[in-house]
Amino acid sequence: MNILVCVKRVPDTESRIRIRHETKSIVEDGLNFVISPYDEYAVEEALKLREAKGGMVRVVSVGKDEAVAVLRKCLAMGADEVFLVKDNSPETYDGLRTARIIARAVERKFAGTDLLLFGKQSVGADNSQVPAMVAELLGLPQATVVTKLEVEGASATALREIEGGMERVVLSLPAVVTAQKGLNEPRYETLKGIMAAKKKDIPVVKLEELGLGPDELASQVEVTGLDVPAQRQAGKILRGDPAETARELVRLLRDEAKVI
Amino acid sequence: MIAVFMETRDGKIKKSSLEALSEAKRRAGEMGVETAAVLVGGAVADLAPAAFGRGAARVFALENPVLADYSSQGYALALAEFVGEAKPAALFFAATAMGRDLAPRVAARLGAGLASDCVKIAVKAGALEFTRPIYAGKAYLSFTLRSTPKLATLRPNTFPLGEAVSGGGEVVRKSVSIPDGAVKGRVVGVIKEDSAEVDVTEADVIVSGGRGLKGPENFALLRDLAAVFPRAAVGASRSAVDSGWIGHQHQVGQTGKTVSPNLYVAVGISGAIQHLAGMSSSKVIVAVNKDAEAPIFKVADYGIVGDLFEVVPRLRDELKKVLAE
């Protein structure tokens, strides 16, 4: 089966986010960028499916040249081919724009894909929009936030997380599936894989090749503000006898914070 | 009109949908437009009273036997058709598992932008301005949408429920036509976790544990503490989850869930930056940790420096006593 995994380059989760107020954007200097953690589960699932069923794993990222680093990681993990769809625009926070680019790329460049895998959200924009939008644009069924996936012939069964339980979803392929933590344990790259990935040329798809109109590439999102939340102030610290501190805490929660 | 999709589970409208409806009602009031609720399913018009009870002026029931079970494709088709006919200025969803699955499909079908997981909505110069956390709450983005209708999902447990009102309104039943083969994926079953458990995103109180618990068996202490409250959930730090002590659905933080309960009790959690991002919007934060230097104390409203194994059981007993009063 032919699998296409879509990945995004994001700041790692230990990053402190600073704002450049003039441009209402994130300060990228000094940030350590990685593949979005959920995308790693998607890549791993694709590799496992290929091991079980044969076929090909291709990985695509929409972004600037720097995204090549996360694509090399995917090669080192074992992807057969990777592609950069080069998009120089700064973060728009508009899922529809990215979804249109990916959907068109699938139609023009990755026809014959049986399964499109994504992370359940990018760790950053946190939109959780692109995969379901791509599914709709391509007329495909979807299962999002999936912790278990089984493929049998032309159909897939997925367990997706819902509040207080799981939903079992049956999909006919081709389909879109998004990976949640728990789906698998992503493998480490091998040294051999890393060395081989370094040498590979990474094909670049230009945005113009996809034939999207200016309307389709315009962002629907008009940013009016970007801020870091006010720092919480450290509060009252209680020390001493466990029974006494517990009693005092409960009193404070009731009489001062009024939450109980 | 601001329309709000009403999610139903077990034949009832979800509380988070009623929260979204309440917020729609407040903003629609400022804009001088009406509020409508939209039910989708096999036969759902009977559920209209719950929506009228939170201020919907009209309730639309979009029905087709195929929609008896949730499918993102079928529901998106029904809602897009509704938007085409009723032309609402905005369509809100609760940012639940279903809302987050469905809203982007509706948006793509309509060629419209979507504001995901909003925590604040304002009317500025007649236009809706949305605010949402990015980087799991390390920053907040405010924006307007250029496309119409304005589509948004609203974070559960964030927007207050409006006052219950009496009286009904008009129910508009619409039969949705779904072409053969339009729905290629569907839900075939639901597996419920222990029904006593509330999801961390829906809980009023979260009691979370980290490495300080020393092992999976000690989460029992936290379950005991959580059981004292009516709508409490057990959360966990990433390291506790990655150690296999508790399922990942309990994880709070940047690769887990972002939560904002009334009360967040962090037990044996040092407070890594990715964890703080996920819980800093809690209304009141309590930390119990033996390390007085732990970063968690910098964000906690109340902290106990002490041995959690001694403190937590006493805290439970004391809370039990006070809550019973």
XYZ file of C-alpha atoms in Angstrom, chain A residues 11-17 19 26 37-38 93-94 96 100 120-121 123-129 132-133 135-137 139-144 147 159-172 180-182 219-229 232-240 242-243 245-247 249-250 252-254 256-257 259-260, chain B residues 9 14 72-73 96-97 100-101 104-105 107-109 111-114 116 129 132 134-147 184-193 199 202 229 238 241-242 248-249 251 254-257 262-263 273-274 280-286 292 297-305 310-311 314-315 318-319 322-323 325:
174
model
C 9.761 24.396 18.044
C 10.372 21.629 20.575
C 8.099 21.439 23.605
C 10.741 22.766 26.014
C 10.840 26.057 24.072
C 10.045 29.328 25.748
C 7.909 31.305 23.343
C 6.735 37.433 20.791
C 6.963 34.314 17.309
C 5.846 14.993 18.067
C 2.516 13.598 16.843
C -2.360 29.969 11.432
C -4.845 29.237 8.650
C -7.466 25.865 5.124
C -5.498 23.300 -0.010
C -3.379 14.757 15.263
C -2.222 18.369 15.456
C 2.514 21.139 18.355
C 2.471 24.900 17.947
C -0.434 26.232 15.943
C -2.445 23.475 17.692
C -5.217 23.891 15.136
C -6.143 20.241 14.420
C -7.610 21.448 11.145
C -9.837 16.778 8.201
C -9.803 19.635 5.694
C -9.970 14.697 3.728
C -12.936 16.871 2.819
C -11.179 18.527 -0.124
C -13.645 13.499 -0.634
C -12.014 10.927 1.659
C -13.231 9.500 4.965
C -11.204 10.199 8.092
C -10.422 9.002 11.563
C -8.745 11.584 13.795
C -4.580 5.192 19.014
C -9.914 3.449 17.444
C -10.182 7.155 18.081
C -10.123 8.905 21.402
C -13.285 10.613 22.589
C -14.222 12.011 25.999
C -14.221 9.136 28.456
C -13.728 6.386 25.913
C -12.928 5.279 22.392
C -14.865 5.237 19.158
C -14.399 2.474 16.620
C -14.451 3.886 13.089
C -14.499 1.855 9.884
C -13.149 3.577 6.774
C -12.911 2.565 3.167
C -2.440 10.324 18.748
C 0.148 9.469 21.377
C -0.263 5.803 22.246
C -4.989 33.410 4.463
C -8.460 33.581 5.976
C -6.903 34.562 9.291
C -6.230 38.220 10.070
C -4.089 38.338 13.201
C -5.085 41.171 15.539
C -2.992 40.258 18.548
C -0.376 37.842 19.844
C 0.648 37.767 23.473
C 2.141 35.592 26.113
C -0.168 35.040 29.093
C 1.058 33.719 37.409
C 2.276 34.972 40.741
C 3.676 32.497 43.203
C 1.181 32.130 46.010
C 1.175 31.013 49.626
C 3.543 28.264 50.641
C 2.651 26.096 53.613
C 5.194 24.011 55.501
C 5.216 21.901 58.601
C 1.099 17.413 57.224
C -2.245 17.398 59.038
C -0.945 22.172 56.389
C -3.718 20.077 54.843
C -6.279 21.708 57.147
C -4.968 24.523 52.639
C -8.591 23.406 52.701
C -7.781 28.728 52.149
C -9.480 26.954 49.237
C -12.844 27.483 50.863
C -10.020 32.719 50.267
C -10.036 31.089 46.798
C -13.280 27.031 44.870
C -14.788 24.462 47.200
C -24.183 11.582 23.086
C -23.611 17.686 25.630
C -17.716 13.368 9.741
C -18.683 13.187 6.070
C -14.783 18.254 21.722
C -13.517 15.110 20.016
C -12.656 19.009 16.364
C -13.249 16.152 13.920
C -12.659 21.460 9.779
C -14.596 19.337 7.288
C -15.009 24.653 6.881
C -13.271 22.996 3.936
C -16.603 22.199 2.331
C -14.145 27.186 1.713
C -14.102 29.059 5.008
C -11.477 29.639 7.678
C -11.929 28.126 11.132
C -10.119 26.292 16.605
C -12.693 38.423 17.190
C -7.097 30.937 21.190
C -1.137 28.397 20.644
C 1.882 26.375 21.757
C -0.488 24.765 24.273
C -1.031 28.078 26.020
C 2.491 29.522 25.922
C 0.968 32.271 23.763
C -2.484 33.524 22.815
C -3.461 34.506 19.289
C -6.317 36.891 18.526
C -7.708 37.201 15.029
C -10.676 37.778 12.810
C -11.692 35.584 9.900
C -11.990 37.034 6.410
C -14.346 34.342 5.127
C -17.221 6.255 3.350
C -16.417 6.084 7.019
C -18.595 5.677 10.071
C -18.584 4.982 13.763
C -19.443 1.352 14.421
C -19.100 1.305 18.181
C -18.142 3.157 21.316
C -16.000 1.668 24.036
C -16.546 3.459 27.321
C -13.893 3.743 29.939
C -12.277 13.333 31.016
C -14.345 18.260 31.086
C -15.190 16.012 44.310
C 4.433 13.437 30.688
C 2.771 8.680 31.277
C 6.042 7.862 29.513
C -1.737 8.909 27.857
C -5.336 10.162 27.821
C -1.547 13.487 30.222
C 2.013 20.199 25.465
C 1.876 16.674 24.087
C -1.163 15.921 26.192
C -4.208 17.956 26.971
C -11.520 25.458 38.601
C -8.971 23.643 40.688
C 7.662 24.096 30.921
C 5.582 21.864 28.630
C -1.526 27.451 33.656
C -4.989 28.664 32.683
C -6.521 26.704 35.589
C -8.383 29.031 37.897
C -6.686 27.906 41.105
C -3.514 25.829 41.230
C -2.351 23.837 44.250
C 10.642 23.747 47.714
C 5.523 26.531 43.073
C 6.122 29.577 40.852
C 2.664 29.183 39.285
C 0.793 27.695 42.249
C -1.662 29.817 44.220
C -1.168 27.513 47.185
C 1.673 25.146 47.816
C 2.492 22.580 50.434
C 6.154 21.726 50.771
C 1.703 12.111 54.211
C -0.090 15.169 52.875
C -4.866 14.084 55.142
C -5.921 16.502 52.443
C -10.043 17.241 55.460
C -11.758 17.953 52.118
C -15.501 20.236 54.702
C -17.410 19.239 51.555
C -20.742 20.339 55.687
